[in-house]
XYZ file of C-alpha atoms in Angstrom:
363
model
C -32.623 135.217 119.385
C -29.839 136.875 117.457
C -26.516 137.877 119.002
C -27.315 141.488 118.169
C -30.567 141.252 120.031
C -28.888 139.790 123.078
C -26.137 142.380 123.050
C -22.794 141.965 124.751
C -19.624 140.564 123.248
C -20.315 139.517 119.699
C -23.513 141.515 119.376
C -21.758 144.574 117.937
C -18.793 144.893 115.625
C -15.828 146.231 117.545
C -14.208 149.459 116.440
C -11.134 150.565 118.355
C -11.080 154.311 118.944
C -7.954 155.779 117.298
C -6.869 157.557 120.477
C -6.609 154.196 122.247
C -4.054 153.054 119.703
C -2.210 156.337 120.069
C -1.827 155.982 123.823
C -0.593 152.431 123.395
C 2.137 153.679 121.086
C 3.549 155.712 123.988
C 4.080 153.055 125.272
C -12.826 125.843 139.545
C -11.612 128.249 142.032
C -13.136 129.532 145.252
C -13.680 133.255 144.943
C -14.964 136.246 146.900
C -16.684 139.122 145.103
C -16.835 142.490 146.839
C -20.247 144.017 147.383
C -19.506 147.608 148.311
C -16.894 150.121 147.179
C -15.149 148.953 144.024
C -17.752 146.222 143.648
C -17.314 143.627 140.928
C -20.199 142.095 139.019
C -20.292 139.579 136.189
C -22.266 139.680 132.932
C -24.525 136.663 132.429
C -24.496 136.077 128.669
C -26.678 133.349 127.206
C -25.629 132.963 123.566
C -24.996 129.237 123.935
C -26.886 125.944 123.851
C -25.013 124.138 126.614
C -25.223 126.415 129.656
C -26.432 125.320 133.093
C -30.034 126.097 133.964
C -30.616 129.572 135.441
C -31.180 128.236 138.955
C -27.748 126.576 138.859
C -26.142 129.700 137.426
C -27.573 131.937 140.129
C -26.483 129.365 142.707
C -22.949 129.822 141.307
C -23.239 133.593 141.782
C -24.341 133.039 145.374
C -21.692 130.419 146.116
C -18.978 132.699 144.764
C -20.447 135.714 146.590
C -20.843 137.684 143.360
C -22.536 140.952 144.277
C -24.012 141.962 140.900
C -25.259 140.379 137.699
C -25.944 142.046 134.366
C -28.641 140.590 132.100
C -28.700 141.679 128.462
C -32.404 140.962 128.093
C -35.298 140.149 130.428
C -35.730 136.473 131.275
C -38.399 135.592 133.803
C -36.769 132.257 134.674
C -33.541 134.014 135.611
C -35.401 136.742 137.486
C -37.303 134.096 139.418
C -34.015 132.442 140.374
C -32.755 135.825 141.610
C -35.616 136.293 144.064
C -34.381 136.763 147.609
C -30.698 136.465 146.738
C -29.743 140.083 147.374
C -27.746 140.084 144.135
C -27.923 143.465 142.423
C -29.393 143.175 138.916
C -28.704 145.278 135.835
C -31.631 144.474 133.549
C -31.373 145.256 129.852
C -33.943 145.635 127.116
C -33.529 143.989 123.740
C -32.056 146.399 121.214
C -34.838 145.497 118.819
C -37.425 146.722 121.345
C -36.001 150.233 121.579
C -38.111 151.798 118.838
C -41.291 150.347 120.334
C -40.335 151.429 123.853
C -39.618 154.934 122.600
C -42.778 155.387 120.557
C -45.390 153.580 122.640
C -45.889 154.349 126.323
C -48.248 151.402 126.655
C -45.542 149.031 125.428
C -43.132 150.440 128.016
C -45.820 149.961 130.658
C -46.329 146.361 129.523
C -42.565 145.746 129.628
C -42.346 146.997 133.202
C -45.472 145.056 134.155
C -43.954 141.844 132.780
C -40.328 142.058 133.862
C -40.001 144.488 136.751
C -43.200 144.915 138.773
C -43.720 141.171 139.533
C -40.175 140.915 140.906
C -39.814 144.294 142.630
C -38.995 143.854 146.303
C -37.809 140.274 145.919
C -35.219 141.182 143.255
C -32.751 144.009 143.785
C -32.834 145.977 140.545
C -29.729 148.145 140.316
C -30.225 149.699 136.874
C -32.357 149.190 133.791
C -30.501 149.695 130.509
C -32.315 150.811 127.378
C -30.235 149.062 124.745
C -26.593 148.029 124.501
C -24.041 149.631 122.172
C -26.542 151.200 119.780
C -24.960 154.675 119.697
C -24.016 155.827 117.096
C -26.575 154.235 114.795
C -30.222 154.325 113.817
C -31.382 152.697 117.048
C -29.456 155.227 119.106
C -31.987 157.938 118.332
C -34.582 155.981 120.317
C -32.569 155.609 123.533
C -33.517 158.784 125.386
C -37.230 158.479 124.612
C -37.139 154.825 125.649
C -35.490 155.791 128.926
C -38.181 158.389 129.605
C -41.032 156.018 128.824
C -39.564 153.282 131.020
C -39.164 155.798 133.843
C -42.800 156.849 133.451
C -43.880 153.197 133.506
C -41.814 152.490 136.616
C -43.375 155.431 138.431
C -46.875 154.361 137.435
C -46.133 150.841 138.670
C -44.911 152.157 142.017
C -41.323 151.041 141.438
C -38.863 153.603 142.792
C -35.105 153.937 143.113
C -34.176 152.149 139.886
C -32.143 154.397 137.531
C -32.735 153.917 133.804
C -29.750 154.374 131.496
C -27.966 152.754 128.547
C -24.645 151.067 127.807
C -22.266 152.429 125.183
C -19.074 151.227 123.521
C -15.974 153.386 123.100
C -17.047 153.880 119.474
C -19.021 156.881 120.788
C -15.681 158.675 121.080
C -14.154 160.558 118.179
C -10.490 160.567 117.116
C -8.939 162.223 120.158
C -5.726 161.853 122.106
C -4.668 162.245 124.866
C -7.598 161.216 127.100
C -8.065 164.766 128.377
C -8.842 165.866 124.818
C -11.424 163.148 124.130
C -14.839 164.124 122.821
C -17.861 162.408 121.361
C -17.693 161.787 117.619
C -19.725 163.810 115.135
C -21.947 160.771 114.622
C -22.626 160.166 118.312
C -22.624 163.712 119.755
C -26.194 164.631 118.676
C -27.461 161.674 120.729
C -24.887 161.582 123.506
C -24.999 165.279 124.482
C -28.699 165.376 125.443
C -28.441 161.851 126.867
C -25.629 162.605 129.320
C -27.291 165.882 130.302
C -30.482 163.991 131.088
C -28.691 161.239 133.029
C -26.748 163.826 135.015
C -29.950 165.653 135.943
C -31.503 162.349 137.037
C -28.306 161.338 138.898
C -28.237 158.123 136.886
C -24.897 156.710 135.684
C -23.817 156.082 132.109
C -22.652 152.521 131.464
C -19.517 152.116 129.357
C -18.047 148.924 127.880
C -14.249 149.043 128.237
C -12.024 146.607 126.323
C -8.250 147.252 126.278
C -7.909 143.835 124.623
C -9.182 145.074 121.267
C -6.730 147.969 121.215
C -3.858 145.600 121.957
C -4.999 143.002 119.406
C -5.301 145.674 116.703
C -1.782 147.062 117.213
C 0.297 144.605 119.263
C 3.548 146.048 117.930
C 2.785 149.492 119.376
C 0.495 148.869 122.364
C 2.356 147.623 125.421
C 0.924 144.304 126.581
C 1.521 145.195 130.211
C -0.255 148.540 129.738
C -3.315 146.723 128.351
C -3.192 144.073 131.106
C -3.078 146.658 133.952
C 0.271 145.196 134.962
C 1.445 148.655 135.991
C -1.381 148.869 138.522
C -0.793 145.429 140.009
C 1.161 145.052 143.215
C 2.213 141.539 142.230
C 2.989 141.879 138.510
C 6.620 141.600 137.428
C 5.940 143.211 134.042
C 7.477 146.650 133.628
C 5.148 149.234 132.077
C 6.110 152.659 130.761
C 3.615 155.163 132.116
C 1.811 157.570 129.794
C 1.636 161.262 130.746
C -1.353 163.466 129.914
C -0.618 166.925 131.242
C -0.326 166.513 134.968
C -1.957 163.069 134.958
C -0.032 159.807 134.662
C -1.551 156.603 133.305
C -0.127 153.202 134.130
C -2.855 151.220 132.362
C -5.205 151.497 129.397
C -8.315 150.709 131.443
C -7.990 154.036 133.274
C -7.082 155.884 130.076
C -10.197 154.633 128.283
C -12.439 155.441 131.239
C -10.966 158.923 131.644
C -11.392 159.600 127.931
C -15.082 158.850 128.447
C -15.087 161.140 131.494
C -13.533 163.921 129.409
C -16.058 163.482 126.608
C -18.952 163.579 129.053
C -17.589 166.725 130.701
C -17.087 168.448 127.335
C -20.737 167.675 126.587
C -21.623 169.636 129.718
C -22.424 166.807 132.131
C -20.071 167.492 135.021
C -19.851 164.790 137.668
C -21.767 162.112 135.772
C -20.878 158.704 137.191
C -19.561 156.081 134.796
C -20.033 152.365 135.438
C -17.909 149.848 133.532
C -20.647 147.548 132.307
C -18.344 145.172 130.426
C -14.642 144.429 130.461
C -12.718 141.252 129.849
C -10.012 139.394 127.956
C -10.365 136.225 125.857
C -8.562 133.089 127.001
C -8.474 131.468 123.568
C -9.853 131.512 120.045
C -6.653 132.235 118.167
C -6.595 136.019 118.546
C -3.452 137.998 119.265
C -2.763 137.833 122.983
C -5.793 135.638 123.622
C -4.287 133.228 126.138
C -5.351 131.790 129.471
C -2.354 133.486 131.105
C -3.252 136.936 129.766
C -6.966 136.547 130.526
C -6.182 135.514 134.087
C -3.754 138.418 134.496
C -6.199 140.976 133.105
C -9.245 139.959 135.099
C -7.311 139.533 138.345
C -5.676 142.940 137.843
C -9.058 144.584 137.102
C -10.503 143.075 140.271
C -7.575 144.279 142.345
C -7.718 147.744 140.785
C -11.492 148.134 141.250
C -11.374 146.797 144.798
C -8.667 149.260 145.797
C -11.062 152.165 145.376
C -8.225 154.169 143.825
C -10.371 155.385 140.937
C -8.708 156.855 137.850
C -6.233 159.729 137.454
C -9.085 162.047 136.435
C -11.365 160.803 139.241
C -8.964 159.741 142.034
C -10.497 158.041 145.035
C -13.786 157.388 143.182
C -14.276 153.632 143.142
C -15.391 152.238 139.792
C -18.268 149.768 139.750
C -17.132 147.141 137.244
C -18.741 144.148 135.530
C -16.533 141.439 134.054
C -17.496 139.813 130.793
C -18.541 137.109 131.136
C -19.720 134.277 133.345
C -19.377 131.551 130.685
C -17.714 130.729 127.404
C -20.585 130.876 124.890
C -20.506 128.463 121.952
C -23.076 130.170 119.719
C -21.136 133.378 119.331
C -18.960 133.919 116.240
C -16.039 131.503 116.116
C -12.768 132.808 117.493
C -12.119 134.936 120.551
C -15.799 135.827 121.006
C -16.435 132.322 122.334
C -13.692 132.576 124.954
C -14.444 135.491 127.286
C -15.903 133.334 130.067
C -14.632 132.920 133.597
C -16.284 129.502 133.670
C -16.879 126.645 131.258
C -20.471 125.524 130.618
C -19.783 122.553 132.929
C -19.290 125.149 135.694
C -15.553 124.536 136.057
C -13.269 127.595 136.176
C -11.398 128.501 132.998
C -8.566 129.821 135.205
C -8.145 130.823 138.856
C -9.673 134.178 139.756
C -8.733 135.760 143.073
C -11.615 138.052 143.918
C -10.302 138.467 147.461
C -7.023 140.005 146.202
C -8.116 143.577 146.666
C -10.162 143.146 149.834
C -9.328 145.536 152.653
């Protein structure tokens, strides 16, 4: 299976939205994962040849009390291991299946019959995602039809309460700064506008992959490291961060700025109140990239956990806890060489890459 098919870090070339750079210019451990407001999940990527077997991986999720797992593609061995665990599952389709799912209702029915129906009840499906980071692009035109066909197949199979959506990168945004002025790009708007309207009507969230790291790595001389690391939102950080003002809103970290830019774009497209879920976020601990150190990765992920667990939300959506999925469970050795191989919280031998305090934000 190709990295593109599996999705996730390394599956799509990263393009940093220009507004992100503009806002930057202004400027083995025992862990507990929260399972309610401000819940934290972890992406389970599999682009490696040395990972533990799925039963051992899911045992790690259980032992560390990880509430949610995101799978980039259906894997019946993993789904079997998830039976009876109570772990919420975000189940993705392969990007290469989108066209078939969109054009053939029987294929969508077969997909549901193979990967959802046999596990429904024993596995807690949280969302199904039709593709990962395919908008804008040729495959993006298939997303909404694929979502509709999967929904029809779920209903026919008697599976209820599982929203169907997709995951997008910040490349869906056009050149826009400050966050309040963000809008979808000309390339993505024809797909995103009807998509967010549909999701809003269905009360399904849009999943967004949020990576301050790439903005910092692209312009380290202008983007404040502390702003990218959420140091300004951490009660324990000693790093001073200059806040960024956007009208009456004040941003102390890039994570919130990126998410609120997505909120603004969604609202401009006419989908008021659409929930956004952060389906990926992380920081590399190595690989030779700018700022890719164990210290920075530990700081970023611990700060994200603390921020999500606080339930503070973002300046544009205060008090609205953000469901967030860290990327990723493991370092994956079959991704492109460099930072892409170093986003894991754990090594393939199941030892921690660095301490992660998931109880830091508990209250």
